[in-house]
PDB file of C-alpha atoms in Angstrom:
ATOM      1  CA  UNK A 392       1.087 -20.564 -10.943  1.00 49.00           C
ATOM      2  CA  UNK A 393       0.741 -19.730 -14.597  1.00 43.00           C
ATOM      3  CA  UNK A 394      -2.459 -19.499 -16.756  1.00 38.00           C
ATOM      4  CA  UNK A 395      -5.722 -19.646 -14.834  1.00 39.00           C
ATOM      5  CA  UNK A 396      -7.790 -19.601 -17.973  1.00 36.00           C
ATOM      6  CA  UNK A 397      -6.184 -22.213 -20.218  1.00 38.00           C
ATOM      7  CA  UNK A 398      -7.427 -25.756 -20.737  1.00 40.00           C
ATOM      8  CA  UNK A 399     -11.157 -25.239 -20.236  1.00 40.00           C
ATOM      9  CA  UNK A 400     -12.408 -28.578 -21.427  1.00 40.00           C
ATOM     10  CA  UNK A 401     -11.740 -30.724 -18.353  1.00 43.00           C
ATOM     11  CA  UNK A 402     -15.277 -31.107 -16.980  1.00 46.00           C
ATOM     12  CA  UNK A 403     -18.666 -32.521 -17.838  1.00 47.00           C
ATOM     13  CA  UNK A 404     -20.638 -30.451 -20.351  1.00 52.00           C
ATOM     14  CA  UNK A 405     -23.979 -31.676 -18.954  1.00 66.00           C
ATOM     15  CA  UNK A 406     -23.458 -29.920 -15.642  1.00 81.00           C
ATOM     16  CA  UNK A 407     -24.509 -26.271 -15.287  1.00 87.00           C
ATOM     17  CA  UNK A 408     -23.647 -24.024 -12.377  1.00 90.00           C
ATOM     18  CA  UNK A 409     -26.344 -21.760 -11.008  1.00 91.00           C
ATOM     19  CA  UNK A 410     -25.671 -18.154 -10.191  1.00 90.00           C
ATOM     20  CA  UNK A 411     -25.833 -18.839  -6.464  1.00 92.00           C
ATOM     21  CA  UNK A 412     -23.468 -21.830  -6.720  1.00 92.00           C
ATOM     22  CA  UNK A 413     -21.020 -19.721  -8.718  1.00 91.00           C
ATOM     23  CA  UNK A 414     -20.996 -16.958  -6.142  1.00 92.00           C
ATOM     24  CA  UNK A 415     -20.445 -19.535  -3.305  1.00 92.00           C
ATOM     25  CA  UNK A 416     -17.557 -21.228  -5.080  1.00 93.00           C
ATOM     26  CA  UNK A 417     -16.019 -18.013  -6.424  1.00 90.00           C
ATOM     27  CA  UNK A 418     -16.016 -16.480  -2.994  1.00 91.00           C
ATOM     28  CA  UNK A 419     -14.678 -19.715  -1.451  1.00 91.00           C
ATOM     29  CA  UNK A 420     -11.792 -19.815  -3.902  1.00 89.00           C
ATOM     30  CA  UNK A 421     -11.016 -16.083  -3.317  1.00 88.00           C
ATOM     31  CA  UNK A 422     -11.025 -16.507   0.429  1.00 85.00           C
ATOM     32  CA  UNK A 423      -8.692 -19.576   0.278  1.00 83.00           C
ATOM     33  CA  UNK A 424      -6.308 -18.394  -2.442  1.00 81.00           C
ATOM     34  CA  UNK A 425      -6.851 -14.735  -3.406  1.00 81.00           C
ATOM     35  CA  UNK A 426      -7.626 -15.933  -6.981  1.00 83.00           C
ATOM     36  CA  UNK A 427     -10.409 -13.779  -8.372  1.00 81.00           C
ATOM     37  CA  UNK A 428     -12.810 -15.226 -10.963  1.00 84.00           C
ATOM     38  CA  UNK A 429     -14.876 -12.565 -12.639  1.00 81.00           C
ATOM     39  CA  UNK A 430     -18.610 -12.907 -13.232  1.00 84.00           C
ATOM     40  CA  UNK A 431     -18.069 -13.425 -16.895  1.00 79.00           C
ATOM     41  CA  UNK A 432     -15.860 -16.421 -16.163  1.00 80.00           C
ATOM     42  CA  UNK A 433     -18.678 -18.550 -14.810  1.00 84.00           C
ATOM     43  CA  UNK A 434     -18.037 -21.099 -17.556  1.00 83.00           C
ATOM     44  CA  UNK A 435     -14.540 -21.628 -16.178  1.00 81.00           C
ATOM     45  CA  UNK A 436     -15.870 -23.202 -12.969  1.00 85.00           C
ATOM     46  CA  UNK A 437     -18.386 -25.279 -14.994  1.00 87.00           C
ATOM     47  CA  UNK A 438     -15.720 -26.707 -17.260  1.00 84.00           C
ATOM     48  CA  UNK A 439     -12.925 -27.058 -14.730  1.00 84.00           C
ATOM     49  CA  UNK A 440     -14.822 -28.499 -11.814  1.00 89.00           C
ATOM     50  CA  UNK A 441     -17.197 -30.885 -13.583  1.00 88.00           C
ATOM     51  CA  UNK A 442     -14.567 -33.609 -13.500  1.00 87.00           C
ATOM     52  CA  UNK A 443     -14.238 -33.268  -9.739  1.00 89.00           C
ATOM     53  CA  UNK A 444     -17.988 -33.666  -9.277  1.00 92.00           C
ATOM     54  CA  UNK A 445     -17.909 -36.871 -11.331  1.00 90.00           C
ATOM     55  CA  UNK A 446     -14.903 -38.220  -9.424  1.00 90.00           C
ATOM     56  CA  UNK A 447     -16.639 -37.563  -6.071  1.00 91.00           C
ATOM     57  CA  UNK A 448     -20.068 -38.798  -7.365  1.00 92.00           C
ATOM     58  CA  UNK A 449     -21.690 -35.447  -6.544  1.00 91.00           C
ATOM     59  CA  UNK A 450     -24.858 -34.340  -8.372  1.00 91.00           C
ATOM     60  CA  UNK A 451     -24.317 -30.577  -8.503  1.00 91.00           C
ATOM     61  CA  UNK A 452     -21.984 -27.702  -7.650  1.00 93.00           C
ATOM     62  CA  UNK A 453     -23.886 -27.012  -4.431  1.00 93.00           C
ATOM     63  CA  UNK A 454     -22.906 -30.431  -3.111  1.00 93.00           C
ATOM     64  CA  UNK A 455     -19.366 -29.802  -4.166  1.00 93.00           C
ATOM     65  CA  UNK A 456     -19.236 -26.551  -2.181  1.00 93.00           C
ATOM     66  CA  UNK A 457     -20.633 -28.396   0.807  1.00 92.00           C
ATOM     67  CA  UNK A 458     -17.952 -31.036   0.317  1.00 94.00           C
ATOM     68  CA  UNK A 459     -15.217 -28.370   0.292  1.00 93.00           C
ATOM     69  CA  UNK A 460     -16.568 -26.841   3.513  1.00 92.00           C
ATOM     70  CA  UNK A 461     -17.476 -29.810   5.659  1.00 91.00           C
ATOM     71  CA  UNK A 462     -16.234 -33.222   4.404  1.00 90.00           C
ATOM     72  CA  UNK A 463     -13.598 -35.063   6.356  1.00 89.00           C
ATOM     73  CA  UNK A 464     -11.445 -35.123   3.150  1.00 88.00           C
ATOM     74  CA  UNK A 465     -11.879 -31.496   2.331  1.00 86.00           C
ATOM     75  CA  UNK A 466      -8.201 -30.656   2.827  1.00 84.00           C
ATOM     76  CA  UNK A 467      -7.141 -33.121   0.092  1.00 83.00           C
ATOM     77  CA  UNK A 468      -9.922 -31.830  -2.212  1.00 88.00           C
ATOM     78  CA  UNK A 469      -8.829 -28.230  -1.638  1.00 85.00           C
ATOM     79  CA  UNK A 470      -5.437 -29.138  -3.058  1.00 78.00           C
ATOM     80  CA  UNK A 471      -7.117 -30.714  -6.087  1.00 81.00           C
ATOM     81  CA  UNK A 472      -9.312 -27.688  -6.536  1.00 85.00           C
ATOM     82  CA  UNK A 473      -6.300 -25.445  -6.808  1.00 80.00           C
ATOM     83  CA  UNK A 474      -4.684 -27.831  -9.318  1.00 76.00           C
ATOM     84  CA  UNK A 475      -7.766 -27.732 -11.489  1.00 78.00           C
ATOM     85  CA  UNK A 476      -8.387 -23.969 -11.560  1.00 77.00           C
ATOM     86  CA  UNK A 477      -4.717 -23.097 -12.163  1.00 72.00           C
ATOM     87  CA  UNK A 478      -2.206 -24.353 -14.746  1.00 65.00           C
ATOM     88  CA  UNK A 479       1.324 -24.809 -13.469  1.00 62.00           C
ATOM     89  CA  UNK A 480       3.241 -23.981 -16.621  1.00 69.00           C
ATOM     90  CA  UNK A 481       6.900 -23.443 -15.846  1.00 84.00           C
ATOM     91  CA  UNK A 482      10.430 -24.648 -16.594  1.00 90.00           C
ATOM     92  CA  UNK A 483      13.971 -24.348 -15.390  1.00 96.00           C
ATOM     93  CA  UNK A 484      15.853 -21.162 -16.296  1.00 95.00           C
ATOM     94  CA  UNK A 485      12.690 -19.519 -17.510  1.00 92.00           C
ATOM     95  CA  UNK A 486      12.959 -15.885 -18.680  1.00 90.00           C
ATOM     96  CA  UNK A 487      16.812 -15.731 -19.112  1.00 93.00           C
ATOM     97  CA  UNK A 488      16.972 -11.819 -19.303  1.00 93.00           C
ATOM     98  CA  UNK A 489      15.435 -11.559 -15.891  1.00 95.00           C
ATOM     99  CA  UNK A 490      17.675 -14.269 -14.417  1.00 96.00           C
ATOM    100  CA  UNK A 491      20.705 -12.508 -15.924  1.00 96.00           C
ATOM    101  CA  UNK A 492      19.748  -9.354 -14.061  1.00 96.00           C
ATOM    102  CA  UNK A 493      19.089 -11.391 -10.890  1.00 97.00           C
ATOM    103  CA  UNK A 494      22.545 -13.003 -11.080  1.00 97.00           C
ATOM    104  CA  UNK A 495      24.626 -10.010 -12.160  1.00 96.00           C
ATOM    105  CA  UNK A 496      22.839  -7.189 -10.428  1.00 96.00           C
ATOM    106  CA  UNK A 497      20.407  -8.227  -7.645  1.00 97.00           C
ATOM    107  CA  UNK A 498      22.261 -11.242  -6.214  1.00 97.00           C
ATOM    108  CA  UNK A 499      25.686  -9.636  -6.680  1.00 96.00           C
ATOM    109  CA  UNK A 500      24.546  -6.605  -4.696  1.00 96.00           C
ATOM    110  CA  UNK A 501      23.015  -8.711  -1.951  1.00 96.00           C
ATOM    111  CA  UNK A 502      26.212 -10.723  -1.571  1.00 97.00           C
ATOM    112  CA  UNK A 503      28.380  -7.609  -1.576  1.00 96.00           C
ATOM    113  CA  UNK A 504      26.150  -6.040   1.132  1.00 95.00           C
ATOM    114  CA  UNK A 505      26.607  -9.088   3.304  1.00 96.00           C
ATOM    115  CA  UNK A 506      30.335  -9.061   2.919  1.00 95.00           C
ATOM    116  CA  UNK A 507      30.544  -5.392   3.916  1.00 95.00           C
ATOM    117  CA  UNK A 508      28.717  -6.368   7.131  1.00 95.00           C
ATOM    118  CA  UNK A 509      31.072  -9.413   7.595  1.00 95.00           C
ATOM    119  CA  UNK A 510      27.978 -11.615   7.361  1.00 96.00           C
ATOM    120  CA  UNK A 511      27.116 -14.541   5.081  1.00 97.00           C
ATOM    121  CA  UNK A 512      23.380 -14.870   5.229  1.00 97.00           C
ATOM    122  CA  UNK A 513      20.944 -14.924   2.311  1.00 97.00           C
ATOM    123  CA  UNK A 514      17.172 -15.467   2.278  1.00 98.00           C
ATOM    124  CA  UNK A 515      15.183 -15.613  -0.929  1.00 98.00           C
ATOM    125  CA  UNK A 516      11.373 -16.153  -0.987  1.00 98.00           C
ATOM    126  CA  UNK A 517       9.856 -17.863  -3.999  1.00 97.00           C
ATOM    127  CA  UNK A 518       6.144 -17.135  -3.621  1.00 95.00           C
ATOM    128  CA  UNK A 519       4.154 -19.252  -6.104  1.00 90.00           C
ATOM    129  CA  UNK A 520       6.878 -21.812  -6.733  1.00 93.00           C
ATOM    130  CA  UNK A 521       4.669 -24.360  -8.547  1.00 90.00           C
ATOM    131  CA  UNK A 522       6.503 -27.657  -9.091  1.00 92.00           C
ATOM    132  CA  UNK A 523       9.903 -26.261  -7.987  1.00 95.00           C
ATOM    133  CA  UNK A 524      11.610 -25.237 -11.215  1.00 96.00           C
ATOM    134  CA  UNK A 525      11.971 -21.585 -10.080  1.00 96.00           C
ATOM    135  CA  UNK A 526      13.480 -22.079  -6.567  1.00 98.00           C
ATOM    136  CA  UNK A 527      15.794 -24.855  -7.819  1.00 98.00           C
ATOM    137  CA  UNK A 528      16.972 -22.592 -10.625  1.00 98.00           C
ATOM    138  CA  UNK A 529      17.753 -19.892  -8.086  1.00 98.00           C
ATOM    139  CA  UNK A 530      19.729 -22.424  -6.027  1.00 98.00           C
ATOM    140  CA  UNK A 531      21.722 -23.388  -9.107  1.00 98.00           C
ATOM    141  CA  UNK A 532      22.565 -19.798  -9.811  1.00 98.00           C
ATOM    142  CA  UNK A 533      23.642 -19.370  -6.209  1.00 98.00           C
ATOM    143  CA  UNK A 534      25.956 -22.335  -6.557  1.00 98.00           C
ATOM    144  CA  UNK A 535      27.417 -20.847  -9.809  1.00 97.00           C
ATOM    145  CA  UNK A 536      28.032 -17.457  -8.172  1.00 97.00           C
ATOM    146  CA  UNK A 537      29.370 -18.551  -4.802  1.00 97.00           C
ATOM    147  CA  UNK A 538      31.113 -21.749  -5.919  1.00 96.00           C
ATOM    148  CA  UNK A 539      32.762 -23.710  -3.126  1.00 94.00           C
ATOM    149  CA  UNK A 540      32.338 -20.717  -0.875  1.00 96.00           C
ATOM    150  CA  UNK A 541      28.618 -21.537  -0.574  1.00 97.00           C
ATOM    151  CA  UNK A 542      29.483 -24.041   2.182  1.00 95.00           C
ATOM    152  CA  UNK A 543      30.394 -21.244   4.484  1.00 96.00           C
ATOM    153  CA  UNK A 544      27.145 -19.309   3.848  1.00 97.00           C
ATOM    154  CA  UNK A 545      23.740 -19.629   5.430  1.00 97.00           C
ATOM    155  CA  UNK A 546      21.513 -19.711   2.428  1.00 97.00           C
ATOM    156  CA  UNK A 547      17.803 -20.405   2.458  1.00 97.00           C
ATOM    157  CA  UNK A 548      15.196 -20.338  -0.300  1.00 98.00           C
ATOM    158  CA  UNK A 549      11.655 -20.473   1.023  1.00 98.00           C
ATOM    159  CA  UNK A 550       9.398 -21.876  -1.691  1.00 97.00           C
ATOM    160  CA  UNK A 551       5.615 -21.701  -1.260  1.00 96.00           C
ATOM    161  CA  UNK A 552       2.561 -22.549  -3.315  1.00 92.00           C
ATOM    162  CA  UNK A 553      -1.185 -23.159  -2.770  1.00 86.00           C
ATOM    163  CA  UNK A 554      -1.330 -26.742  -3.884  1.00 84.00           C
ATOM    164  CA  UNK A 555       0.257 -29.430  -1.736  1.00 85.00           C
ATOM    165  CA  UNK A 556       0.165 -31.759  -4.713  1.00 84.00           C
ATOM    166  CA  UNK A 557       2.544 -29.528  -6.790  1.00 88.00           C
ATOM    167  CA  UNK A 558       4.682 -29.157  -3.585  1.00 92.00           C
ATOM    168  CA  UNK A 559       4.986 -32.914  -3.272  1.00 92.00           C
ATOM    169  CA  UNK A 560       6.101 -32.984  -6.910  1.00 93.00           C
ATOM    170  CA  UNK A 561       8.630 -30.242  -6.232  1.00 96.00           C
ATOM    171  CA  UNK A 562      10.069 -32.116  -3.259  1.00 97.00           C
ATOM    172  CA  UNK A 563      10.519 -35.248  -5.376  1.00 97.00           C
ATOM    173  CA  UNK A 564      12.695 -33.091  -7.695  1.00 97.00           C
ATOM    174  CA  UNK A 565      12.283 -35.453 -10.639  1.00 97.00           C
ATOM    175  CA  UNK A 566      11.611 -33.896 -14.051  1.00 97.00           C
ATOM    176  CA  UNK A 567      11.035 -34.756 -17.649  1.00 95.00           C
ATOM    177  CA  UNK A 568      12.768 -33.251 -20.725  1.00 94.00           C
ATOM    178  CA  UNK A 569       9.879 -30.790 -21.037  1.00 93.00           C
ATOM    179  CA  UNK A 570      10.760 -29.098 -17.739  1.00 94.00           C
ATOM    180  CA  UNK A 571      14.349 -28.702 -18.915  1.00 95.00           C
ATOM    181  CA  UNK A 572      13.449 -27.277 -22.329  1.00 94.00           C
ATOM    182  CA  UNK A 573      14.886 -23.817 -21.478  1.00 92.00           C
ATOM    183  CA  UNK A 574      17.847 -25.119 -19.547  1.00 96.00           C
ATOM    184  CA  UNK A 575      21.392 -24.767 -20.947  1.00 95.00           C
ATOM    185  CA  UNK A 576      22.917 -28.199 -21.545  1.00 95.00           C
ATOM    186  CA  UNK A 577      25.930 -27.479 -19.308  1.00 97.00           C
ATOM    187  CA  UNK A 578      23.539 -26.792 -16.402  1.00 97.00           C
ATOM    188  CA  UNK A 579      21.802 -30.127 -16.930  1.00 97.00           C
ATOM    189  CA  UNK A 580      25.107 -31.902 -16.693  1.00 97.00           C
ATOM    190  CA  UNK A 581      26.220 -29.904 -13.665  1.00 98.00           C
ATOM    191  CA  UNK A 582      23.018 -29.873 -11.540  1.00 98.00           C
ATOM    192  CA  UNK A 583      21.035 -33.068 -12.513  1.00 98.00           C
ATOM    193  CA  UNK A 584      21.392 -36.816 -12.226  1.00 97.00           C
ATOM    194  CA  UNK A 585      19.785 -38.734 -15.054  1.00 96.00           C
ATOM    195  CA  UNK A 586      17.408 -41.519 -13.940  1.00 97.00           C
ATOM    196  CA  UNK A 587      16.175 -43.359 -16.993  1.00 95.00           C
ATOM    197  CA  UNK A 588      14.418 -40.857 -19.168  1.00 95.00           C
ATOM    198  CA  UNK A 589      14.034 -38.325 -16.334  1.00 96.00           C
ATOM    199  CA  UNK A 590      16.331 -35.977 -14.411  1.00 97.00           C
ATOM    200  CA  UNK A 591      16.614 -35.522 -10.637  1.00 98.00           C
ATOM    201  CA  UNK A 592      17.987 -32.328  -9.163  1.00 98.00           C
ATOM    202  CA  UNK A 593      21.214 -32.932  -7.239  1.00 98.00           C
ATOM    203  CA  UNK A 594      21.134 -33.031  -3.411  1.00 98.00           C
ATOM    204  CA  UNK A 595      23.342 -29.981  -2.973  1.00 97.00           C
ATOM    205  CA  UNK A 596      20.864 -27.896  -4.999  1.00 98.00           C
ATOM    206  CA  UNK A 597      17.806 -29.270  -3.150  1.00 98.00           C
ATOM    207  CA  UNK A 598      19.448 -28.594   0.239  1.00 97.00           C
ATOM    208  CA  UNK A 599      18.997 -24.859  -0.088  1.00 98.00           C
ATOM    209  CA  UNK A 600      15.251 -25.020  -0.761  1.00 98.00           C
ATOM    210  CA  UNK A 601      12.506 -25.410   1.814  1.00 97.00           C
ATOM    211  CA  UNK A 602       8.939 -26.074   0.468  1.00 97.00           C
ATOM    212  CA  UNK A 603       5.639 -25.407   2.182  1.00 95.00           C
ATOM    213  CA  UNK A 604       1.998 -24.436   1.460  1.00 93.00           C
ATOM    214  CA  UNK A 605       0.811 -20.897   1.721  1.00 92.00           C
ATOM    215  CA  UNK A 606      -2.273 -18.868   0.930  1.00 89.00           C
ATOM    216  CA  UNK A 607      -1.145 -15.348   0.092  1.00 91.00           C
ATOM    217  CA  UNK A 608      -4.579 -14.168   1.249  1.00 87.00           C
ATOM    218  CA  UNK A 609      -3.689 -15.375   4.769  1.00 89.00           C
ATOM    219  CA  UNK A 610      -2.005 -12.390   6.460  1.00 90.00           C
ATOM    220  CA  UNK A 611      -0.724 -14.294   9.448  1.00 93.00           C
ATOM    221  CA  UNK A 612       0.826 -17.028   7.242  1.00 93.00           C
ATOM    222  CA  UNK A 613       2.585 -14.393   5.117  1.00 94.00           C
ATOM    223  CA  UNK A 614       3.873 -12.596   8.239  1.00 94.00           C
ATOM    224  CA  UNK A 615       5.486 -15.826   9.419  1.00 95.00           C
ATOM    225  CA  UNK A 616       7.787 -16.016   6.389  1.00 96.00           C
ATOM    226  CA  UNK A 617      11.370 -15.216   7.304  1.00 96.00           C
ATOM    227  CA  UNK A 618      12.433 -11.728   6.191  1.00 97.00           C
ATOM    228  CA  UNK A 619      14.130 -11.754   2.739  1.00 97.00           C
ATOM    229  CA  UNK A 620      16.631  -9.875   0.764  1.00 98.00           C
ATOM    230  CA  UNK A 621      14.926 -11.009  -2.513  1.00 98.00           C
ATOM    231  CA  UNK A 622      11.343 -12.040  -3.290  1.00 98.00           C
ATOM    232  CA  UNK A 623      10.288 -13.794  -6.511  1.00 97.00           C
ATOM    233  CA  UNK A 624       6.612 -13.815  -7.270  1.00 95.00           C
ATOM    234  CA  UNK A 625       6.233 -14.451 -11.030  1.00 92.00           C
ATOM    235  CA  UNK A 626       3.021 -14.938 -12.920  1.00 86.00           C
ATOM    236  CA  UNK A 627       0.857 -14.871  -9.809  1.00 87.00           C
ATOM    237  CA  UNK A 628      -0.564 -11.431  -9.129  1.00 87.00           C
ATOM    238  CA  UNK A 629      -2.134 -11.086 -12.574  1.00 80.00           C
ATOM    239  CA  UNK A 630      -4.844 -13.452 -11.288  1.00 79.00           C
ATOM    240  CA  UNK A 631      -5.723 -11.282  -8.335  1.00 88.00           C
ATOM    241  CA  UNK A 632      -8.129  -8.341  -8.143  1.00 88.00           C
ATOM    242  CA  UNK A 633      -6.720  -4.913  -7.340  1.00 89.00           C
ATOM    243  CA  UNK A 634      -7.448  -5.128  -3.622  1.00 91.00           C
ATOM    244  CA  UNK A 635      -5.656  -8.494  -3.380  1.00 91.00           C
ATOM    245  CA  UNK A 636      -2.765  -7.282  -5.428  1.00 93.00           C
ATOM    246  CA  UNK A 637      -2.264  -4.293  -3.157  1.00 94.00           C
ATOM    247  CA  UNK A 638      -2.387  -6.486  -0.045  1.00 93.00           C
ATOM    248  CA  UNK A 639       0.091  -9.022  -1.403  1.00 94.00           C
ATOM    249  CA  UNK A 640       2.567  -6.421  -2.667  1.00 95.00           C
ATOM    250  CA  UNK A 641       2.342  -4.665   0.692  1.00 95.00           C
ATOM    251  CA  UNK A 642       3.111  -7.941   2.435  1.00 95.00           C
ATOM    252  CA  UNK A 643       6.147  -8.430   0.204  1.00 97.00           C
ATOM    253  CA  UNK A 644       7.262  -4.896   1.041  1.00 96.00           C
ATOM    254  CA  UNK A 645       7.000  -5.688   4.736  1.00 96.00           C
ATOM    255  CA  UNK A 646       8.854  -8.963   4.333  1.00 97.00           C
ATOM    256  CA  UNK A 647      11.822  -7.467   2.433  1.00 97.00           C
ATOM    257  CA  UNK A 648      14.762  -6.131   4.242  1.00 96.00           C
ATOM    258  CA  UNK A 649      15.722  -2.493   3.530  1.00 95.00           C
ATOM    259  CA  UNK A 650      17.016  -2.183  -0.056  1.00 95.00           C
ATOM    260  CA  UNK A 651      15.652  -5.628  -0.904  1.00 97.00           C
ATOM    261  CA  UNK A 652      14.350  -6.567  -4.350  1.00 97.00           C
ATOM    262  CA  UNK A 653      11.052  -7.832  -5.679  1.00 97.00           C
ATOM    263  CA  UNK A 654      10.959  -9.686  -9.056  1.00 97.00           C
ATOM    264  CA  UNK A 655       7.631 -10.341 -10.790  1.00 95.00           C
ATOM    265  CA  UNK A 656       6.564 -11.776 -14.170  1.00 89.00           C
ATOM    266  CA  UNK A 657       7.439  -9.981 -17.366  1.00 85.00           C
ATOM    267  CA  UNK A 658       3.735  -9.379 -18.074  1.00 82.00           C
ATOM    268  CA  UNK A 659       3.052  -8.022 -14.611  1.00 88.00           C
ATOM    269  CA  UNK A 660       3.517  -4.498 -13.282  1.00 88.00           C
ATOM    270  CA  UNK A 661       3.193  -2.534 -10.024  1.00 91.00           C
ATOM    271  CA  UNK A 662       1.783   0.404 -11.952  1.00 86.00           C
ATOM    272  CA  UNK A 663      -1.303   1.675 -10.007  1.00 86.00           C
ATOM    273  CA  UNK A 664      -0.645  -1.053  -7.417  1.00 90.00           C
ATOM    274  CA  UNK A 665       2.151   0.319  -5.246  1.00 90.00           C
ATOM    275  CA  UNK A 666       4.502   3.335  -5.157  1.00 90.00           C
ATOM    276  CA  UNK A 667       6.479   1.896  -2.272  1.00 92.00           C
ATOM    277  CA  UNK A 668       9.008   0.279  -4.670  1.00 95.00           C
ATOM    278  CA  UNK A 669      11.507   1.984  -6.966  1.00 94.00           C
ATOM    279  CA  UNK A 670      11.441   0.325 -10.411  1.00 94.00           C
ATOM    280  CA  UNK A 671      14.933  -0.273 -11.859  1.00 95.00           C
ATOM    281  CA  UNK A 672      15.075  -0.826 -15.592  1.00 93.00           C
ATOM    282  CA  UNK A 673      17.535  -3.242 -17.087  1.00 93.00           C
ATOM    283  CA  UNK A 674      17.819  -4.826 -20.578  1.00 90.00           C
ATOM    284  CA  UNK A 675      14.933  -7.222 -20.818  1.00 87.00           C
ATOM    285  CA  UNK A 676      13.782  -6.884 -17.210  1.00 92.00           C
ATOM    286  CA  UNK A 677      12.442  -4.545 -14.495  1.00 93.00           C
ATOM    287  CA  UNK A 678      13.189  -5.151 -10.838  1.00 96.00           C
ATOM    288  CA  UNK A 679      11.603  -3.330  -7.905  1.00 96.00           C
ATOM    289  CA  UNK A 680      13.688  -2.143  -4.999  1.00 96.00           C
ATOM    290  CA  UNK A 681      12.326  -1.477  -1.523  1.00 95.00           C
ATOM    291  CA  UNK A 682      12.982   2.185  -0.627  1.00 86.00           C
TER     292      UNK A 682
END
């Protein structure tokens, strides 16, 4: 999940949201996603959701709230709601300095730790995976690092997001040139099959990744995620209020195995959020270790 506040001209300018309707929808979105929309962002819901009212032939935002709560098709609409209020801006091999640290430091250490224990098990959690570019990139890096040895390892990347629509896209694993704009050419040749003017992630890469919906504000759902050595949650927590940030980071801490690593977006920080992690500074990236 990338920019919550970009592209604000999607709705109908003739529709206005009342204060009470804004509070209803804001609280509903917060409860179902953890995304916090401040009072001065009232226009965001007006602009973003107007198109949904028109598509559903609803006369006002109060009717839309009722639809989200009680209509038989509310589950499908909830997925569309999350698509509209978030912008899934991502690409393969995004943020190379951080991925370099992941490959050469974090992953290398996790693999070495397993070998010391005579084990070959790795679990990585991609929380906020959007259309799949991040977890597939992690799988590609794992294939590069382990090579043919990967066949003897039990490797699982759990990839979660709010929107079932973006998850469906991720499972299809078919991408345009734009998604590959930050991908080294040799990786495209190695890990993708070209289909017309698009590119599909190869089966061996997809095999390591398991997609599913999650609301990070749902404590029980978060607790059910398999314990991980590494958690990626990039460009997500900046859209939470402080209370939600603390709860989510605490959940990641509980999920991680001792000595595990948390990697967040380059514009994000755990400052004033949690002291449970030890920040480790590397060229171009900070990673957080569970202590």
